[in-house]
Coordinates of C-alpha atoms and ligand atoms in Angstrom, one line a residue:
Chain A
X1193 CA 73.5 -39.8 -71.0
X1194 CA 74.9 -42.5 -73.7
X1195 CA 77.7 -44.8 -72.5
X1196 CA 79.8 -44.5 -75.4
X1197 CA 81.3 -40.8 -76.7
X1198 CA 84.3 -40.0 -79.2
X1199 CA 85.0 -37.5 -76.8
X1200 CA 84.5 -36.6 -73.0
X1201 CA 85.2 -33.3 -71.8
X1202 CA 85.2 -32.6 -68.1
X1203 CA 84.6 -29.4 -67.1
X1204 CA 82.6 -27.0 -68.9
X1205 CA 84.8 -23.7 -67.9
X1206 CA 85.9 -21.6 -71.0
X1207 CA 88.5 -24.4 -71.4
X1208 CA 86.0 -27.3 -71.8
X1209 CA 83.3 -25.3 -73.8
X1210 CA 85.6 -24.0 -75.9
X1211 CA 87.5 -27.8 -76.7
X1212 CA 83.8 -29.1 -76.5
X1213 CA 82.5 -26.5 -79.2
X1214 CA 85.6 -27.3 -81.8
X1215 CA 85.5 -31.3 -81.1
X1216 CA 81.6 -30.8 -81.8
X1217 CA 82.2 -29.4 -85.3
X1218 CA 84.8 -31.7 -86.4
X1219 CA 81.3 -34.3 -86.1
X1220 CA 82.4 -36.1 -83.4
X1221 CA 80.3 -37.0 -80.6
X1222 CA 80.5 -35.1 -77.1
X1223 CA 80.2 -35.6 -74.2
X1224 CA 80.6 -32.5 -71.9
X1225 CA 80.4 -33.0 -68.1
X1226 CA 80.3 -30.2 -65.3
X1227 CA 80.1 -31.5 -61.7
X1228 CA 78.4 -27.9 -60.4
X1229 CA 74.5 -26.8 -61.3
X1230 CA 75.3 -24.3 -64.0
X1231 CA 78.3 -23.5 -66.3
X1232 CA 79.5 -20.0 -65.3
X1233 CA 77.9 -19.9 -61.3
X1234 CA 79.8 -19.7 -59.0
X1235 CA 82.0 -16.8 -60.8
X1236 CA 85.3 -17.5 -59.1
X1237 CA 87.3 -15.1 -60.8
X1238 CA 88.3 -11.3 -61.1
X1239 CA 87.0 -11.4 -64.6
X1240 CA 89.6 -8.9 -66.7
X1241 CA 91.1 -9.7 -69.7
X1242 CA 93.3 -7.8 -72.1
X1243 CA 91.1 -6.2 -74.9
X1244 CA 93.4 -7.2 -77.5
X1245 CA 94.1 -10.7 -77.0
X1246 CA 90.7 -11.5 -76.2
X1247 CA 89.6 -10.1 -79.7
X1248 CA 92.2 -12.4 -80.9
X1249 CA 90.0 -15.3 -80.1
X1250 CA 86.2 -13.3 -80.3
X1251 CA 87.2 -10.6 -83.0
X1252 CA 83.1 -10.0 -82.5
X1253 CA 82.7 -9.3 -79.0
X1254 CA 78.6 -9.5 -78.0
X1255 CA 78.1 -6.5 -75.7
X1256 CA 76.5 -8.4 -73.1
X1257 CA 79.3 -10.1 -71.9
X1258 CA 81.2 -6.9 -71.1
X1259 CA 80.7 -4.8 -68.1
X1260 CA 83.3 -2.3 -68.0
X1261 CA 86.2 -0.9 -70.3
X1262 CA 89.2 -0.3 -68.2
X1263 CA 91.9 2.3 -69.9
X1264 CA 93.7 3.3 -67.1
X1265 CA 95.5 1.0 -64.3
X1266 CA 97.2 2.8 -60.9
X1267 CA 99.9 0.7 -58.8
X1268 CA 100.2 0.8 -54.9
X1269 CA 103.4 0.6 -53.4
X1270 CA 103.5 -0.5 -49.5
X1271 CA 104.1 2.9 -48.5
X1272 CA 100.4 4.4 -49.9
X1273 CA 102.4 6.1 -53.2
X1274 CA 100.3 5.0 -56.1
X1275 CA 102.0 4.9 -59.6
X1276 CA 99.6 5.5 -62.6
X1277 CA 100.8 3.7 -65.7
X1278 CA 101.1 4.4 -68.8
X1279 CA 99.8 1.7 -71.2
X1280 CA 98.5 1.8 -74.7
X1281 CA 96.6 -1.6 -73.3
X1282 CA 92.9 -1.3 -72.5
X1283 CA 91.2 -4.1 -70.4
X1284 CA 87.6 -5.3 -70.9
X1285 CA 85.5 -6.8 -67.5
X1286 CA 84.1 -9.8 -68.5
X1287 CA 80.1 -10.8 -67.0
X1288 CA 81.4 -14.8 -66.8
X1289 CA 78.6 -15.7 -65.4
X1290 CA 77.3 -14.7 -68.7
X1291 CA 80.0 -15.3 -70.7
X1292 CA 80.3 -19.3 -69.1
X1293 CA 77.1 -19.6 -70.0
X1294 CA 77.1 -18.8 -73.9
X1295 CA 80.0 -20.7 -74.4
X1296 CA 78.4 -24.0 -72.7
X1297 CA 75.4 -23.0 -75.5
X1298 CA 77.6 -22.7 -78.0
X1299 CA 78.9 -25.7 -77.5
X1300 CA 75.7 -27.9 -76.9
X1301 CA 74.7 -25.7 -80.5
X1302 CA 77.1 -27.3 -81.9
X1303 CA 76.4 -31.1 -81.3
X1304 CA 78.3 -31.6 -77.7
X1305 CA 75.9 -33.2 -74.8
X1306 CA 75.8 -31.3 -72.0
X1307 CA 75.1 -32.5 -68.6
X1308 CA 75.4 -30.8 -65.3
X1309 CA 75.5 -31.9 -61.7
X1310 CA 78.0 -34.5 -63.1
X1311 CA 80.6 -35.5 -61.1
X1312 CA 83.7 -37.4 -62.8
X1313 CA 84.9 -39.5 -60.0
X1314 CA 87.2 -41.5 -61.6
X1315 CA 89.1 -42.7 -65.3
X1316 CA 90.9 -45.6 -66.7
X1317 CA 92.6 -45.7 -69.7
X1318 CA 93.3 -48.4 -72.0
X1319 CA 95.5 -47.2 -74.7
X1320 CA 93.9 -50.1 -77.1
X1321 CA 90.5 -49.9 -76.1
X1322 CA 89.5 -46.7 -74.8
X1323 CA 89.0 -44.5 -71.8
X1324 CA 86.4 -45.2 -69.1
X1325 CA 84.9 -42.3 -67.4
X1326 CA 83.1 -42.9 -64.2
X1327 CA 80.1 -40.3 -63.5
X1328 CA 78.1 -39.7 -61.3
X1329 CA 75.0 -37.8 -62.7
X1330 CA 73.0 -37.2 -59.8
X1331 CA 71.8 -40.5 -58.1
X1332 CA 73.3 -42.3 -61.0
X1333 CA 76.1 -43.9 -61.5
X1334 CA 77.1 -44.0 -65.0
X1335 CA 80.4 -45.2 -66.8
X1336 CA 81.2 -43.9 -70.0
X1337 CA 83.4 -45.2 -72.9
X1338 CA 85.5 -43.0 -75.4
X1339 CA 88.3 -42.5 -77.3
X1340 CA 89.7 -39.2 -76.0
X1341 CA 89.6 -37.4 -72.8
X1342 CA 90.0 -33.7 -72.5
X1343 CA 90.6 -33.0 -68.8
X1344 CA 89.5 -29.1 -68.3
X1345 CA 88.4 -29.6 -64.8
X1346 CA 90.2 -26.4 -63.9
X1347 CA 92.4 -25.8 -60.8
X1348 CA 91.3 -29.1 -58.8
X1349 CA 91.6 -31.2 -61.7
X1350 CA 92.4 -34.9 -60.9
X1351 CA 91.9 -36.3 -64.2
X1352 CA 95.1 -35.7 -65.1
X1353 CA 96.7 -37.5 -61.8
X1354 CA 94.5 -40.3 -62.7
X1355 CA 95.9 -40.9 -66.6
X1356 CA 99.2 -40.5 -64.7
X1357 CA 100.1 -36.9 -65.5
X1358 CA 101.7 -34.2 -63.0
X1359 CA 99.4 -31.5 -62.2
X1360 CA 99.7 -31.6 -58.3
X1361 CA 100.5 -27.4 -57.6
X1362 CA 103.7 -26.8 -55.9
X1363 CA 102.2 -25.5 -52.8
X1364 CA 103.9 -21.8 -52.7
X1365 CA 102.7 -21.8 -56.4
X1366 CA 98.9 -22.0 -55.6
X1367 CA 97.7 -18.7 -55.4
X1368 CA 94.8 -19.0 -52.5
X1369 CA 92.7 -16.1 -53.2
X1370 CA 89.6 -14.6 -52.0
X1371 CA 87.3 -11.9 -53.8
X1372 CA 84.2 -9.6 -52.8
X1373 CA 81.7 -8.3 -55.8
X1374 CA 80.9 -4.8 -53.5
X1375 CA 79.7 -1.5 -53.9
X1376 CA 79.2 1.4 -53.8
X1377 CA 83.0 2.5 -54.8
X1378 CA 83.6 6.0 -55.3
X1379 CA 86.2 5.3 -58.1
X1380 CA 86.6 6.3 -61.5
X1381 CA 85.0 3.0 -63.7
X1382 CA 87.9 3.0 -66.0
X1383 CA 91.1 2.5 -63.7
X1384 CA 91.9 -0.7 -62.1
X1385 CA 94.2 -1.1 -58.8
X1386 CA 96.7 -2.9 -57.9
X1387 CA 98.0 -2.8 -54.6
X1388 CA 101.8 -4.8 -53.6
X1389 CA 102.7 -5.6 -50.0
X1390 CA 104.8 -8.2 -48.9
X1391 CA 102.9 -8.0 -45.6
X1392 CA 99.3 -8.1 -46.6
X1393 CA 99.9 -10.1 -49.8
X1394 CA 102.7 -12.3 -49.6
X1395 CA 103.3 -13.7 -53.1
X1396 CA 100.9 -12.1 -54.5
X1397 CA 98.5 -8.8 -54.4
X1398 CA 95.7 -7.2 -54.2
X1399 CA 93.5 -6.3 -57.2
X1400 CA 90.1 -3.7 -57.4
X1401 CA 88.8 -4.6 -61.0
X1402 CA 85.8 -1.6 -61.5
X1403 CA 82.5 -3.8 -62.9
X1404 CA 80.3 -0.6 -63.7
X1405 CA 77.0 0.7 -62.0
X1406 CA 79.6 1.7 -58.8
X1407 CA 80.6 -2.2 -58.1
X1408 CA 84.1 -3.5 -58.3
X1409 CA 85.6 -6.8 -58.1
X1410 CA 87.5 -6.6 -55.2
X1411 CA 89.8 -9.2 -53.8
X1412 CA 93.5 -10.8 -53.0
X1413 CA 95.8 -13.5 -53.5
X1414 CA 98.6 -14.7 -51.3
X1415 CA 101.1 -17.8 -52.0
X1416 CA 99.9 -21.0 -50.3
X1417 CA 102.8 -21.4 -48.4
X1418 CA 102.1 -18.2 -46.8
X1419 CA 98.8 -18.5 -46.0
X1420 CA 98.9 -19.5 -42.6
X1421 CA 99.5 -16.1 -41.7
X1422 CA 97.9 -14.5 -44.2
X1423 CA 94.4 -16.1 -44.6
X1424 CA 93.2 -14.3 -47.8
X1425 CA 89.6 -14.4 -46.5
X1426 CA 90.3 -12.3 -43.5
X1427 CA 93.6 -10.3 -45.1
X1428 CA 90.4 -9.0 -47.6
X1429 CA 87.7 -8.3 -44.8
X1430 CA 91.0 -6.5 -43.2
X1431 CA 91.4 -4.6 -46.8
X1432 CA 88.0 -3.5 -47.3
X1433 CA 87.6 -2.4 -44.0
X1434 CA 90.7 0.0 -44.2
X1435 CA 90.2 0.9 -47.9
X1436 CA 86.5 1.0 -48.1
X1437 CA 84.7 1.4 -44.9
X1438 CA 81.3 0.8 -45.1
X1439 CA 80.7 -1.3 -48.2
X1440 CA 78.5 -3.6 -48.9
X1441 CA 79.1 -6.9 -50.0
X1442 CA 76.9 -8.7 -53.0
X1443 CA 78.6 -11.8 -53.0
X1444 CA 81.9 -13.6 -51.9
X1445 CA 84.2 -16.8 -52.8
X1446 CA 87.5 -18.2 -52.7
X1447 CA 89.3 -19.9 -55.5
X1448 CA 92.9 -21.0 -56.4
X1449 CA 95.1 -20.3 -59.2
X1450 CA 98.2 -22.3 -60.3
X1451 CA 100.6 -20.0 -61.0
X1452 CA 103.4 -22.1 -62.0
X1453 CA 105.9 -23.2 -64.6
X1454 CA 104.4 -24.8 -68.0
X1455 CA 103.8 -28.6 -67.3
X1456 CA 106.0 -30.6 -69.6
X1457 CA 103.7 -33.2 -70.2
X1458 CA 99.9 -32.3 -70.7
X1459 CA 98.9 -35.4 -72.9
X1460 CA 99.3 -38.9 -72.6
X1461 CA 97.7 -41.8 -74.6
X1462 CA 93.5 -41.0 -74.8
X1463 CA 94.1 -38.0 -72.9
X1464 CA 94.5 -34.0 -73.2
X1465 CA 94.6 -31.5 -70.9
X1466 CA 93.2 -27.8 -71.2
X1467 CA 93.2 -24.6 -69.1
X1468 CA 93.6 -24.5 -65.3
X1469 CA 94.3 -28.0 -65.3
X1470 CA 97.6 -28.6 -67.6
X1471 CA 98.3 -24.8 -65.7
X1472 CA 98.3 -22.5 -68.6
X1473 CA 97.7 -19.6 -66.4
X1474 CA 100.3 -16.5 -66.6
X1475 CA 102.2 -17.1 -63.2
X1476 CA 102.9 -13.0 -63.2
X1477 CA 99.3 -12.4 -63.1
X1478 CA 97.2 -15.2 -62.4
X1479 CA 95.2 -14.3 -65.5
X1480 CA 94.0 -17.5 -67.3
X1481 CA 90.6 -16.9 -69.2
X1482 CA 92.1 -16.5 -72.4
X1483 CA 95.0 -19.3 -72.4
X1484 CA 92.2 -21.4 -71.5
X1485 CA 90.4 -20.3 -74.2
X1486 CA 93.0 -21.0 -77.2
X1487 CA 94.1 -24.4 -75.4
X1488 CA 90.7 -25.6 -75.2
X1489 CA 90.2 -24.5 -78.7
X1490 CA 93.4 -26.1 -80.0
X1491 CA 92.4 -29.5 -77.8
X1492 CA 88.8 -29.7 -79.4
X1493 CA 90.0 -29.8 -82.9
X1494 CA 92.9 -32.3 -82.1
X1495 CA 91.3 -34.3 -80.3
X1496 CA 88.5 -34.1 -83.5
X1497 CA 90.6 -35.1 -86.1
X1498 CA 92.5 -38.1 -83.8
X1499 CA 89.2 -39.3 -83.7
X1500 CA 89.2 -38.6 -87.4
X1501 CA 92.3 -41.2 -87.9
X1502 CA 91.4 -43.2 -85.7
X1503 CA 94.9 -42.4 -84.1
X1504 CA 94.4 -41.4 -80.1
X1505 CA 97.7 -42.4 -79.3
X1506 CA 100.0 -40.2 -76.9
X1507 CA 102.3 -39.5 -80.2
X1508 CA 99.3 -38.1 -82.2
X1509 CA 97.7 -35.9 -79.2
X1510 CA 101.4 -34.1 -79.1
X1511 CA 100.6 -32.0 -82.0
X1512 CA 98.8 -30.1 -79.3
X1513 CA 101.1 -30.2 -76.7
X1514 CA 104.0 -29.3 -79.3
X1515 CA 102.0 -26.3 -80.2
X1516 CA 101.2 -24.8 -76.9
X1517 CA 104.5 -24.9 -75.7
X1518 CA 105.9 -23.0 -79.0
X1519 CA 103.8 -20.5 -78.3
X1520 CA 101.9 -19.7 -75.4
X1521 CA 104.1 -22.0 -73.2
X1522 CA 107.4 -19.6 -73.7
X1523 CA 105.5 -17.1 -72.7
X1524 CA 104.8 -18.5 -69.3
X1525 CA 108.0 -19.7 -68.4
X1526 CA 109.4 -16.3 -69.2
X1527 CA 106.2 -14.5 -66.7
X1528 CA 107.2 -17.4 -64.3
X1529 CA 110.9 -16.4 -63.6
X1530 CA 109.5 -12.6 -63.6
X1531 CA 107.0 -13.5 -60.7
X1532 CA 109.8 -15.4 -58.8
X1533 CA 111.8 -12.3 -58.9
X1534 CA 109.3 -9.6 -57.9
X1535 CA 107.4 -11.4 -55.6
X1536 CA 110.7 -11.9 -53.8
X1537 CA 111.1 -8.1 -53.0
X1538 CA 110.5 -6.8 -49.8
X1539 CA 108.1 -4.1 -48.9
X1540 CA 111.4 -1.6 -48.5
X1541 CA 112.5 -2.2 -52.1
X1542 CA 108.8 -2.4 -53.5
X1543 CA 108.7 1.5 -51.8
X1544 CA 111.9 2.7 -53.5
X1545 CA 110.8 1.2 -57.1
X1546 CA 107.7 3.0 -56.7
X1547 CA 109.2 6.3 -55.8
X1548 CA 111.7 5.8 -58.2
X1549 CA 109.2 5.4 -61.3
X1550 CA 107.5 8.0 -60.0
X1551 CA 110.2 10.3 -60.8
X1552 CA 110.1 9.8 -64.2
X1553 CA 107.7 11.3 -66.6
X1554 CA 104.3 9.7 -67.4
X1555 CA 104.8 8.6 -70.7
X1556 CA 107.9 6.6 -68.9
X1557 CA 106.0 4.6 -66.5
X1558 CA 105.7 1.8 -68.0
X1559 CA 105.2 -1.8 -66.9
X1560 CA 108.8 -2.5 -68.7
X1561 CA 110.5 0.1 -66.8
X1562 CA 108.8 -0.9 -63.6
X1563 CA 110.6 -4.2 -64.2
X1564 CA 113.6 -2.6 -65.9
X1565 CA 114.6 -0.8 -62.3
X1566 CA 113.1 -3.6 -60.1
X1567 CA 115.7 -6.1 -62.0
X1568 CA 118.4 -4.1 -62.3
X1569 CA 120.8 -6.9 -60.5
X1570 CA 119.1 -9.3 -62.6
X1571 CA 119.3 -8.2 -66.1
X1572 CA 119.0 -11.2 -67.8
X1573 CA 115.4 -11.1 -66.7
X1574 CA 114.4 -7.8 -68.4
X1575 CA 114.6 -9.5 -71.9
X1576 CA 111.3 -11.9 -70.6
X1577 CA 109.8 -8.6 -69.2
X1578 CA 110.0 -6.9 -72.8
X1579 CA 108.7 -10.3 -74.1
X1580 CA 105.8 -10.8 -72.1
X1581 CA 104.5 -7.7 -72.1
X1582 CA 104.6 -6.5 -75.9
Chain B
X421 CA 96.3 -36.8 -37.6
X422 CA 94.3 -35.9 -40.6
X423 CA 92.8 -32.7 -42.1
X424 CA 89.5 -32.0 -41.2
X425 CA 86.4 -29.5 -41.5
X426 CA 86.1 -28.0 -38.4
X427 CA 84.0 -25.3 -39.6
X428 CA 82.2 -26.7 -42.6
X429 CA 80.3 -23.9 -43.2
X430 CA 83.1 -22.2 -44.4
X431 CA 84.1 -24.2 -46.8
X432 CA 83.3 -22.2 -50.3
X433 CA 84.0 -25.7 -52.4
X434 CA 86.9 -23.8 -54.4
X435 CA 89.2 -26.7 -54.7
X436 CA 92.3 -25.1 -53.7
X437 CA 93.1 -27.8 -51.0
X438 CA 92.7 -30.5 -54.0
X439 CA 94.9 -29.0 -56.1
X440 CA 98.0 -29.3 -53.8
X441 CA 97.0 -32.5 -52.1
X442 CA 100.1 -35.1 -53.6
X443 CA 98.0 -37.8 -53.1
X444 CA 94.9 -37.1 -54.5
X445 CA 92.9 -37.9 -51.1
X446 CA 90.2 -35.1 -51.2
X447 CA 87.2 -35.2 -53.8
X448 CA 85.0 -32.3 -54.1
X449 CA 81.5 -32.1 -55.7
X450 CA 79.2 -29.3 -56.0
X451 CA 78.6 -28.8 -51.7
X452 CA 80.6 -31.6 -50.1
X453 CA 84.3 -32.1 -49.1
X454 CA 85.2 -36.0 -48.5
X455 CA 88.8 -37.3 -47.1
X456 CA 89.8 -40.3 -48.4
X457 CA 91.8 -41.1 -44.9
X458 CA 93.3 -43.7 -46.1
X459 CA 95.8 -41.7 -48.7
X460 CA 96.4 -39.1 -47.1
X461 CA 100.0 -38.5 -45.5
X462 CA 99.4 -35.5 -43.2
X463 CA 101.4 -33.5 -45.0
X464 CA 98.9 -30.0 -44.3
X465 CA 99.4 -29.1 -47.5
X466 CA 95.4 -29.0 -47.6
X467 CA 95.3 -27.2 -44.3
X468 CA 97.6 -24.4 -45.3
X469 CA 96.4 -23.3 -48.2
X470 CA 93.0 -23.1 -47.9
X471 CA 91.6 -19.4 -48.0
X472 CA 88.7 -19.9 -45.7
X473 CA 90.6 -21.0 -42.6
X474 CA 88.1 -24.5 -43.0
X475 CA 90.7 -27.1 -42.6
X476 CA 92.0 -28.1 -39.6
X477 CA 94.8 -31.2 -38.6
X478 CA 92.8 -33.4 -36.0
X479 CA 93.7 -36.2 -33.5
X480 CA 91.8 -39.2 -34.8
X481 CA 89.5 -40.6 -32.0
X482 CA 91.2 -43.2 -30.3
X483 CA 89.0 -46.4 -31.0
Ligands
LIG2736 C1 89.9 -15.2 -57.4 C2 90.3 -15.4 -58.9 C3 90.4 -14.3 -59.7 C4 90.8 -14.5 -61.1 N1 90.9 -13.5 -61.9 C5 91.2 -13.6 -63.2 C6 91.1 -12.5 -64.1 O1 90.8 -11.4 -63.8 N2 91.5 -12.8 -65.4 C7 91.8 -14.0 -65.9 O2 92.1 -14.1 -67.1 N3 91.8 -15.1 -65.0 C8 91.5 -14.9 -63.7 N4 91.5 -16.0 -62.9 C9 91.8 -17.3 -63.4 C10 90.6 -17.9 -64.3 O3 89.5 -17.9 -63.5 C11 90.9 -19.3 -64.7 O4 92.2 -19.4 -65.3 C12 89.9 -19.8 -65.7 O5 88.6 -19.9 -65.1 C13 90.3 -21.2 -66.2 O6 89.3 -21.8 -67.0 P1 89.1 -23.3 -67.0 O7 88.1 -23.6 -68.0 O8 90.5 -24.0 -67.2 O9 88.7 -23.8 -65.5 P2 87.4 -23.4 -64.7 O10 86.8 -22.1 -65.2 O11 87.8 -23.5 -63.3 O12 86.4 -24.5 -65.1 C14 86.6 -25.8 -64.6 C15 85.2 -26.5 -64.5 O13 85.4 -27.9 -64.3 C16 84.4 -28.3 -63.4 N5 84.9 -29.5 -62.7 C17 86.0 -29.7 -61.9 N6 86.1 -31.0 -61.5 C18 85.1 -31.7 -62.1 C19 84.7 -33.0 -62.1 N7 85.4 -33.9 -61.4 N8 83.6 -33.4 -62.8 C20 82.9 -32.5 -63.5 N9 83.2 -31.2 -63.6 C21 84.3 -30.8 -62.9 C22 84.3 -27.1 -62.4 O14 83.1 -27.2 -61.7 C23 84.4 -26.0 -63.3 O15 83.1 -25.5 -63.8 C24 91.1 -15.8 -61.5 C25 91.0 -16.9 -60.7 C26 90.6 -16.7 -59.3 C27 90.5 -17.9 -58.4
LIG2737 S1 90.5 -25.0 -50.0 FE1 89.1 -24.6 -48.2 S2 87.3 -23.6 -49.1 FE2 88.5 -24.5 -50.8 S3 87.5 -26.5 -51.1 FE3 89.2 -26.8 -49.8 S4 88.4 -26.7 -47.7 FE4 86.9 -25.8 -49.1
LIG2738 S1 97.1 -33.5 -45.3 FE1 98.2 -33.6 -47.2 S2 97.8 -35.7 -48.0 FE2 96.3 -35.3 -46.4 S3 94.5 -34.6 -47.5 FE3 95.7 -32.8 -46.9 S4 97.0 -32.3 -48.6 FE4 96.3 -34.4 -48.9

């Protein structure tokens, strides 16, 4: 490890591999730091993402970082009903271990250093003279100079507290979560679930995402101020023993997910921020692999060619902040005052939305009418529903 | 008061409890959890959300 970078990237989730990777070929020189022993492990994450708008950013998908097409989603009410939908949408289940992986090779094939068991303990930033990053690599204590920062230390990122942005997560906007990769499940491959109960999921749900070869991402989220009475990691033991008695259990973890509004501020002089950690997760669903993706993309190459013009001022790093929030930022702040609504109904109401979709024909359940008749005292909100999902 | 492990073993190093924490009093590396006791205002933000049940508010030993 040098001690002097154009640009440091902590965090080498999709996020930092992907800002890594497009600082890389702009020619500067990166510096890409991840605190655990391998880029991808552990896999704290459900790992679905929408086909299309992950083809958006990988039109070439390699087939070896997908395990499982899903075509067909079924919703739970409270009361047991299930509601299939009716989607046009098809969903790909991602291998992230994998898929972490070749994007930390990508990047380090494109120029940026890569070190793991790195630990970024601490920054200062001098708007004239640089940013100092403070690592330690091991036994070593190393301090690093350069001209930009990208902070894409995901949900528990500090570096942006410490170059004086606000990423601490409102605590009822932290979804705790806890997920099982178990099998065998006798369910159809294609179909994911998704179960609503105020009761077992409060603030959030439940979610079976089918992997392929009989195992399924299983697991739950609950809002942080709830958790006290809900603990997801026993709410899920309490889940898969009434759902799926018997299973077996191949591995297990917990994880967080800021589901919040957009951050108004995710750059400051020297600094940028990218996925998880500037929040640009989609607060209806907790889904965050592909914002993190773009962001970290659009970060890379700004934070490239500031280096470029030897311009790394607050003023010049807007360019991406401007950006995201014209696009993929009105998007979550419409899917942020969606989730405040529906996770505010009861289980009583969730049962008679259910039962009332279910009267209508297939081709009619729709994830827009499902939120057409849940906001039907709130119909200002059903404009952002038709937004955020078409 | 402060947060502590009581049951370190559970602890799956997820990160949750930093992200809430206003202060910025826990640090996390790849298998250890450290309070910086000094910061921390007791608020049990930590304590609520975490998803393992690890944290727990203890009486600091009287000295
Ligand atoms: C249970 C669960 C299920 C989810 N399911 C889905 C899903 O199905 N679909 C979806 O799209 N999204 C899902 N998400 C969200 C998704 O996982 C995240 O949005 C995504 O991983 C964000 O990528 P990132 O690069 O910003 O952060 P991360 O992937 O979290 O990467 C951050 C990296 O930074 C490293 N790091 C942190 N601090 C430091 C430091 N101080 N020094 C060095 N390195 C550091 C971490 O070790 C980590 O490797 C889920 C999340 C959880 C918790
Ligand atoms: S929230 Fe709980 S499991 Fe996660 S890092 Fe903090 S103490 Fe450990
Ligand atoms: S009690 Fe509050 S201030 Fe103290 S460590 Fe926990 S979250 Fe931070």
């Amino acid at each position: 490890m040098k001690n002097q970078y154009d640009i440091v990237v902590v965090g080498a989730g999709p996020a930092g591999a992907m800002a890594a990777h497009a600082a890389a070929q702009t020619g500067a020189r990166v510096l890409l730091l991840e605190k655990d022993r391998q880029a991808g492990i552990p896999v704290r994450c459900a790992e679905g993402v929408g086909e299309g708008s992950f083809r958006k950013v990988f039109p070439q998908v390699p087939e070896s970082w997908i395990c499982q097409r899903i075509t067909k989603a079924v919703i739970h009410a409270p009361s047991g009903a299930e509601l299939p939908i009716a989607s046009r949408h098809t969903g790909l289940l991602l291998d992230r271990k994998r898929f972490d992986f070749d994007l930390a090779h990508r990047a380090v094939q494109a120029g940026a250093e890569l070190f793991v068991k790195a630990n970024v303990h601490g920054m200062h930033i001098d708007k004239a003279k640089g940013a100092q990053v403070q690592v330690r690599w091991l036994d070593r204590e190393v301090t690093v100079t350069a001209q930009v920062v990208i902070g894409a230390d995901g949900v528990e990122s500090r570096v942006g507290r410490w170059g004086g942005l606000k990423t601490v997560t409102p605590l009822r906007d932290l979804d705790a979560c806890a997920q099982v990769l178990a099998g065998p499940v006798d369910l159809a491959m294609d179909t994911c679930h998704f179960y609503f109960s105020e009761h077992v999921t409060p603030g959030g749900y439940a979610w079976i995402f089918p992997k392929g070869d009989g195992l399924a991402n299983i697991g739950l989220g609950v809002s942080g101020d709830r958790c006290a009475d809900a603990r997801p990691y026993a709410q899920l033991q309490a889940f898969l023993h009434q759902h799926f008695p018997g299973i077996r259990q191949l591995s297990a973890t917990c994880g967080g997910v800021p589901c919040c509004a957009p951050m108004k501020k995710i750059v400051s002089d020297r600094l940028m921020l990218a996925g998880d950690a500037a929040h640009q997760v989609n607060p209806l669903t907790g889904g965050g692999i592909v914002n993190a993706l773009i962001a970290g993309r659009l970060a890379g190459k700004i934070a490239g060619q500031a280096v470029q013009e030897n311009d790394c001022s607050a003023e010049r790093l807007r360019e991406y902040e401007k950006t995201w929030q014209q696009t993929e930022g009105v998007r979550q702040a419409r899917a942020f005052r969606l989730k405040q609504a529906m996770f505010s109904l009861n289980d009583e109401r969730l049962n008679i939305l259910a039962d009332t979709v279910l009267n209508l024909p297939f081709e009619k359940r729709t994830i827009i009418n499902i939120f057409k008749y849940a906001l039907l005292k709130k119909p200002s909100l059903i404009w952002d529903a038709v937004k955020v999902f078409t | 008061m402060k947060p502590e492990q009581s049951l370190p073993i559970r602890c799956d190093f997820c990160g949750a409890c930093v992200a809430v924490c206003p202060v910025d009093a826990i640090q996390l590396d790849e298998a250890h959890w450290r309070l910086f006791a000094e910061r921390c205002t007791q608020c049990e933000a930590c304590v609520m959300v975490c998803p393992m049940n690890a944290l727990e508010m203890k009486h600091e030993e009287p000295v």
